[in-house]
Coordinates of C-alpha atoms and ligand atoms in Angstrom, one line a residue:
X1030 CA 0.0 0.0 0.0
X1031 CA 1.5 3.5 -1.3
X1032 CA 0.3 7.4 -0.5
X1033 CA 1.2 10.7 -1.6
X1034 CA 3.2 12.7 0.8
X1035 CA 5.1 15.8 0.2
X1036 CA 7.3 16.1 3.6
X1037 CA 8.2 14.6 6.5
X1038 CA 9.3 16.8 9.2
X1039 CA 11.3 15.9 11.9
X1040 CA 11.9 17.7 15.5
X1041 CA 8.4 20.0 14.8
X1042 CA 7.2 21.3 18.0
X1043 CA 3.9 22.8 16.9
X1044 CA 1.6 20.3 15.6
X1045 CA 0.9 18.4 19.1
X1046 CA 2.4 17.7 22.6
X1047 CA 6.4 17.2 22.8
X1048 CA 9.2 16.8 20.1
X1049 CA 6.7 15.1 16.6
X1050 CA 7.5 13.6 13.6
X1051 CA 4.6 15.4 11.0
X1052 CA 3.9 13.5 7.6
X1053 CA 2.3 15.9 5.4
X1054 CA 0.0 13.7 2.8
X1055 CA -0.9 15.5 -0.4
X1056 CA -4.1 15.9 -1.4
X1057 CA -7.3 18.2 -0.2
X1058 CA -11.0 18.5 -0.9
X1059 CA -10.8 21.6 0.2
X1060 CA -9.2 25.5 -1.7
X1061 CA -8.7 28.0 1.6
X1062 CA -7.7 31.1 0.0
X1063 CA -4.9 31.4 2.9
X1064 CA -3.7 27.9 2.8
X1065 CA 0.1 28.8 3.6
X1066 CA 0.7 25.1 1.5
X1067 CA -0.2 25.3 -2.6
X1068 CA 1.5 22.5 -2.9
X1069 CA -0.8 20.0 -0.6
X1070 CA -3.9 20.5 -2.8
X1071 CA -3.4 18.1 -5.3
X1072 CA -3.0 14.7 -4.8
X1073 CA -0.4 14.3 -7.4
X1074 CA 2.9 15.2 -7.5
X1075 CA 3.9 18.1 -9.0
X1076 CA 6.7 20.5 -10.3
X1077 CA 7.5 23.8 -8.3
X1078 CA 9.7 26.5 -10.4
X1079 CA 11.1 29.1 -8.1
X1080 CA 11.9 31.9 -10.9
X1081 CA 13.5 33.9 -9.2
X1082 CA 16.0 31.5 -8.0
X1083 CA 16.9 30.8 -11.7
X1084 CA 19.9 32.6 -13.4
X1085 CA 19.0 31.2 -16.8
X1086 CA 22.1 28.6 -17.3
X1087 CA 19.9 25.9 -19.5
X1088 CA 21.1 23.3 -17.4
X1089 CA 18.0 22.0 -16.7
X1090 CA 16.7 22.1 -20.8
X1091 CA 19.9 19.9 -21.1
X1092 CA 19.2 17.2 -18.9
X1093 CA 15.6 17.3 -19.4
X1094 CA 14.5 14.0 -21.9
X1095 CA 12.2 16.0 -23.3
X1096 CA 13.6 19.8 -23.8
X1097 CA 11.5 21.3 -21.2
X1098 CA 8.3 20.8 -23.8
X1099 CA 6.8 18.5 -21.3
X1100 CA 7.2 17.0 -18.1
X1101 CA 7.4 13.6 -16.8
X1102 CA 8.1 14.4 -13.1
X1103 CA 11.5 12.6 -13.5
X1104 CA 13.2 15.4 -11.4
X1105 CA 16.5 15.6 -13.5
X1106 CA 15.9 19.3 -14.0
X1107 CA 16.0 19.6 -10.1
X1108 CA 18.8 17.6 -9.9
X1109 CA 20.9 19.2 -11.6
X1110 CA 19.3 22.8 -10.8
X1111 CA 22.5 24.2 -9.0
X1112 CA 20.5 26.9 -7.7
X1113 CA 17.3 25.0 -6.3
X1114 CA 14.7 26.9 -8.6
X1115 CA 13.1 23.4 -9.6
X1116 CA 11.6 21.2 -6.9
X1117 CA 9.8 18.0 -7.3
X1118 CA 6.9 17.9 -4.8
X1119 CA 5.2 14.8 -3.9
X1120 CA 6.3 11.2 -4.4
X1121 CA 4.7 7.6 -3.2
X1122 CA 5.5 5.9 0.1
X1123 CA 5.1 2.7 1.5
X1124 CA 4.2 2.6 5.5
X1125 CA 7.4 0.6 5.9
X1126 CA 9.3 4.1 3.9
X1127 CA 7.8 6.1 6.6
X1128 CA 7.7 4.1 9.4
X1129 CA 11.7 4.4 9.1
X1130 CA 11.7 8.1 9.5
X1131 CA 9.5 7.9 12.1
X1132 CA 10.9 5.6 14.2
X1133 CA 14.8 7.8 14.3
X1134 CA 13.4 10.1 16.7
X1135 CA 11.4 7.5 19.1
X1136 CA 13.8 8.0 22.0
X1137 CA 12.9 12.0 21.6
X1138 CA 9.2 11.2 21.8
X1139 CA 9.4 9.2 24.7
X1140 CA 11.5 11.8 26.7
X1141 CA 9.3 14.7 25.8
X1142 CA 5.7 13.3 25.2
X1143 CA 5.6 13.9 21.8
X1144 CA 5.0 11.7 18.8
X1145 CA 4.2 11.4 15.5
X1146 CA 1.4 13.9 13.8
X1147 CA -0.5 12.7 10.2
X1148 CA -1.1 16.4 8.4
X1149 CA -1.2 17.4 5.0
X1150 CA -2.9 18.7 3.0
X1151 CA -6.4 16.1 4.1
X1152 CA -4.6 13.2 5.6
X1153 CA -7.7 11.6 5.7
X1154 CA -8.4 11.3 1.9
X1155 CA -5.6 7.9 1.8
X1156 CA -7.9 6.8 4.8
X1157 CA -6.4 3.3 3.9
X1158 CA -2.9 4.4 3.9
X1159 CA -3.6 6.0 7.0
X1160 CA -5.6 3.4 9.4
X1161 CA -2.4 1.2 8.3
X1162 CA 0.6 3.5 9.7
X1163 CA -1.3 4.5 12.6
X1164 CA -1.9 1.1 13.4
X1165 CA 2.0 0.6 12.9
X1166 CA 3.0 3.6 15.0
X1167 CA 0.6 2.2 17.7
X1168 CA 2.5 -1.4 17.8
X1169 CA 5.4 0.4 18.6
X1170 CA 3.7 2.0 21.2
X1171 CA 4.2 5.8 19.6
X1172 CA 1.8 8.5 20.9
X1173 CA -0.4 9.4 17.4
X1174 CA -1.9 12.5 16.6
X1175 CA -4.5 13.3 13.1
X1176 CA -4.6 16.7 11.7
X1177 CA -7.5 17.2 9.9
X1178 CA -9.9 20.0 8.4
X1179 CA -13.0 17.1 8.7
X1180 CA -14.3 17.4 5.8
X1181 CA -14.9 13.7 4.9
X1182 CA -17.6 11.4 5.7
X1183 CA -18.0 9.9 9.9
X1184 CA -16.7 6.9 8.9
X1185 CA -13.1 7.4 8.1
X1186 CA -12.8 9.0 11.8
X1187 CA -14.5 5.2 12.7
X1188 CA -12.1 3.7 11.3
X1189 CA -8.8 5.7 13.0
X1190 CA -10.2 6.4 16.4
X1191 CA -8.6 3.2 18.2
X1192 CA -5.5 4.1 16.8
X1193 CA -5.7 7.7 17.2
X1194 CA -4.8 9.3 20.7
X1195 CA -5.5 13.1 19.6
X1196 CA -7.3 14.9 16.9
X1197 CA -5.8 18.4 16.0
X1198 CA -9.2 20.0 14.1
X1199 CA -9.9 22.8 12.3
X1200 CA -12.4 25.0 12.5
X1201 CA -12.9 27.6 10.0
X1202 CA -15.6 30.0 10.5
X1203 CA -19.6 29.6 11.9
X1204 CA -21.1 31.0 9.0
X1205 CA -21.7 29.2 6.2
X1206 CA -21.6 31.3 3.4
X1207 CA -18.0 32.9 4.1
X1208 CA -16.8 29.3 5.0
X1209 CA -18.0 28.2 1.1
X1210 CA -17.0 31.2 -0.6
X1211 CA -13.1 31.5 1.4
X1212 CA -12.9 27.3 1.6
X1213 CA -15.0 26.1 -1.5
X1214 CA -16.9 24.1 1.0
X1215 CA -20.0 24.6 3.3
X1216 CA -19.3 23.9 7.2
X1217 CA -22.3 21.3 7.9
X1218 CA -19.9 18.1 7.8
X1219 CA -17.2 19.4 9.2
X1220 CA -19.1 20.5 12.5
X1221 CA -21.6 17.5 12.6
X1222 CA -18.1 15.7 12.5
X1223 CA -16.9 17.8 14.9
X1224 CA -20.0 17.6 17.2
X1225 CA -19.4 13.6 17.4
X1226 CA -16.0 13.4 17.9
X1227 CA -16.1 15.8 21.1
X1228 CA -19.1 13.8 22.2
X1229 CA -16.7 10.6 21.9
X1230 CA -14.8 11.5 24.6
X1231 CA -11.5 11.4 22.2
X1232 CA -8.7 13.8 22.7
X1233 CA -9.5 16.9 20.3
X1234 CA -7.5 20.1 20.2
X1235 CA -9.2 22.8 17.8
X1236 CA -6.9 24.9 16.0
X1237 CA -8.9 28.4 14.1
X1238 CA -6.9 30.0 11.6
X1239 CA -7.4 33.9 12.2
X1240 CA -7.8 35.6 8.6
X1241 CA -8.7 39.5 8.2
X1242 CA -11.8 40.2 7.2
X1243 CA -12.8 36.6 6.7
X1244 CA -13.6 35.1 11.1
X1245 CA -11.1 37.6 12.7
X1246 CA -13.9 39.3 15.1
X1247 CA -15.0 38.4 18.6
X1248 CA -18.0 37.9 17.7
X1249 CA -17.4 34.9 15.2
X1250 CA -14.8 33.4 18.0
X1251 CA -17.4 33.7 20.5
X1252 CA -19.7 31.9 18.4
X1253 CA -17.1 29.3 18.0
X1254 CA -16.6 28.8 21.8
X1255 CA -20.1 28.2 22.6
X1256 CA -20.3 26.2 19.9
X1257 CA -17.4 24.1 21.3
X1258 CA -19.4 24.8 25.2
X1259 CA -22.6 22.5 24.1
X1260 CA -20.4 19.5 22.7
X1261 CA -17.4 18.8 25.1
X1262 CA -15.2 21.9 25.5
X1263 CA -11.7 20.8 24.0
X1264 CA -8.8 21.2 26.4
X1265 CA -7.0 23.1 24.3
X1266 CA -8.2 25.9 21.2
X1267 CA -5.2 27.2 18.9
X1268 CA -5.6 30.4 17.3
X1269 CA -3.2 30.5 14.3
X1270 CA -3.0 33.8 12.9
X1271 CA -2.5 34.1 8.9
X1272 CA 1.2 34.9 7.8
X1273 CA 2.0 35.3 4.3
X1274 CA 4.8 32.8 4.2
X1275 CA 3.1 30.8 1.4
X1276 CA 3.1 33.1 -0.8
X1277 CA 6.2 32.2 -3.2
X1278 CA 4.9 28.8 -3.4
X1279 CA 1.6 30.3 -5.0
X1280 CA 4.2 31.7 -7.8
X1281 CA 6.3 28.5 -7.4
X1282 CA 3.0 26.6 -9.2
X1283 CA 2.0 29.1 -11.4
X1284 CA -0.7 30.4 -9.3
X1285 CA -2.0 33.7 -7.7
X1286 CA -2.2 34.0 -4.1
X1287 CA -5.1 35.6 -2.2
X1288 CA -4.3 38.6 -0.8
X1289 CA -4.6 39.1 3.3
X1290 CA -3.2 41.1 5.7
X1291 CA -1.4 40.1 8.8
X1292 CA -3.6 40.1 11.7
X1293 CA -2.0 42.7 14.7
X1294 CA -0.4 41.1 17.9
X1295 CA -3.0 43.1 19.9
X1296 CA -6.2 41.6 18.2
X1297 CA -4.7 38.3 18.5
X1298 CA -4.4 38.5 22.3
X1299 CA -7.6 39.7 22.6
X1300 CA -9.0 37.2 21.0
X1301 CA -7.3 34.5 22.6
X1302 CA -8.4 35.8 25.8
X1303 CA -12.0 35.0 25.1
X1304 CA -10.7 31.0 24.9
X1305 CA -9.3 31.0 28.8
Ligands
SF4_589 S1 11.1 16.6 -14.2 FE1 12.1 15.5 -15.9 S2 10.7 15.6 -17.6 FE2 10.0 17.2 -16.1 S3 11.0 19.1 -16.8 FE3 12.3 18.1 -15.3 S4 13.8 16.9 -16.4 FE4 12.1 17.4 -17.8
SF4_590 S1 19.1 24.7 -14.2 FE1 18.0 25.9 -12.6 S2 19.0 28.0 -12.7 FE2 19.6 26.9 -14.6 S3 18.0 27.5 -16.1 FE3 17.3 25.6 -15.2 S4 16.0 26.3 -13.4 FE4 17.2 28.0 -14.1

């Protein structure tokens, strides 16, 4: 069994208790206009040009079997790129692939509580893939987490729950009609999904992304809250304020990025304080 991932990231200290391994599938049925990673949408891999890393030497046209006047994805170009301005992203894995990169870092997980963290992109689109390593990461008694925007159906959370110790889930915005327009996608699923896992009992931490002009007001995160009050309060909600930092990657694939500002350190503490 084989799934798409673009990353595996060792020593990250944000996506879950203590010192994580986070695998980044590729993938997502969902377009946020402030998704800070292009290059996890599709579930193929894909070709990144960075053009303004590129000085123009044609040693990538050389190597290339076919000129540059099509692409196979055979990475030669970014191979012998000496400046890095071509990138490959994406590439198949068997569990037994990542299960080795996982397991170099299990001593730091067990002196630091951390684990191993399933992102992406929607992790839960290669459900199969997924139940699979989890069940792996669980025989070798590693602490699991699931990162997920929740946007598929109840019973691919059925399926991961015994092997899952936390969810990390994200939740967009209340009303419906900005979550379609700024996501692609209404909210219903994704908070019906929401309302069962918290009524589980299972870990959840809910991460909000905070975007100007989009959910960044105390009224929408106090909606949110008592939303989260009448299911199972989590025990912990992330507020993850927008940065721009994907922005060369939008260029990178030959698309435009939405354009945001960066939401103030005051408002951001303001709002957090309505989650303590
Ligand atoms: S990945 Fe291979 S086929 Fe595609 S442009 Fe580069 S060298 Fe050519
Ligand atoms: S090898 Fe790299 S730097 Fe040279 S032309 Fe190709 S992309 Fe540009």
């Amino acid at each position: 069994m084989k799934a798409t991932i673009f990353d595996i990231e060792r020593n990250s200290y944000v996506d879950g208790p203590g010192i994580r391994t986070t695998v980044f599938f590729k993938g997502c049925n969902l377009r946020c206009a402030w998704c800070h990673n292009p290059e996890s949408q599709s579930g193929f891999s894909q070709m990144l040009f960075y053009k303004d890393k590129c000085t123009g030497c044609g040693k990538c046209k050389e190597k290339c079997p076919n000129n540059l006047e099509s692409c196979e994805l055979c990475g030669r170009c970014a191979l012998y790129c000496p400046h890095d301005a071509r990138e490959i992203c994406g590439r198949e894995y068997t569990v037994d692939e990542v299960m080795r990169e996982i397991l170099k870092d299990q001593s730091y997980y067990e002196t630091s509580g951390g684990g191993v963290t399933f992102s992406g992109g929607e992790c839960m689109l290669q459900i199969d893939f997924l139940e699979e390593i989890l069940k792996e990461c669980k025989s070798h008694g590693i602490h699991t987490a699931v990162d997920t925007a929740g946007h598929v159906p109840f019973e691919y959370f059925e399926k991961i729950i015994p092997y899952t110790d936390l969810f990390l889930y994200d939740v967009k915005s209340l009303d419906n009609e900005k979550h379609k327009e700024y996501t692609g996608a209404t909210n219903e699923l994704i908070l019906a999904n929401l309302e069962m896992l918290l009524k589980s009992g299972k870990a959840v931490w809910v991460r909000i992304p905070i975007i100007p002009n989009v959910n960044d007001t105390e009224e929408e995160m106090k909606k949110i809250k008592s939303f989260l009050c009448s299911y199972g309060y989590p025990p912990k909600v992330e507020l993850l304020p927008y940065h721009a930092m994907g922005e060369h990657k939008y260029a990178a694939l030959g698309k435009k990025a939405h354009a945001f500002s960066v939401p103030g350190k005051e408002k951001i503490s303001r709002l957090r304080k309505l989650f303590e």
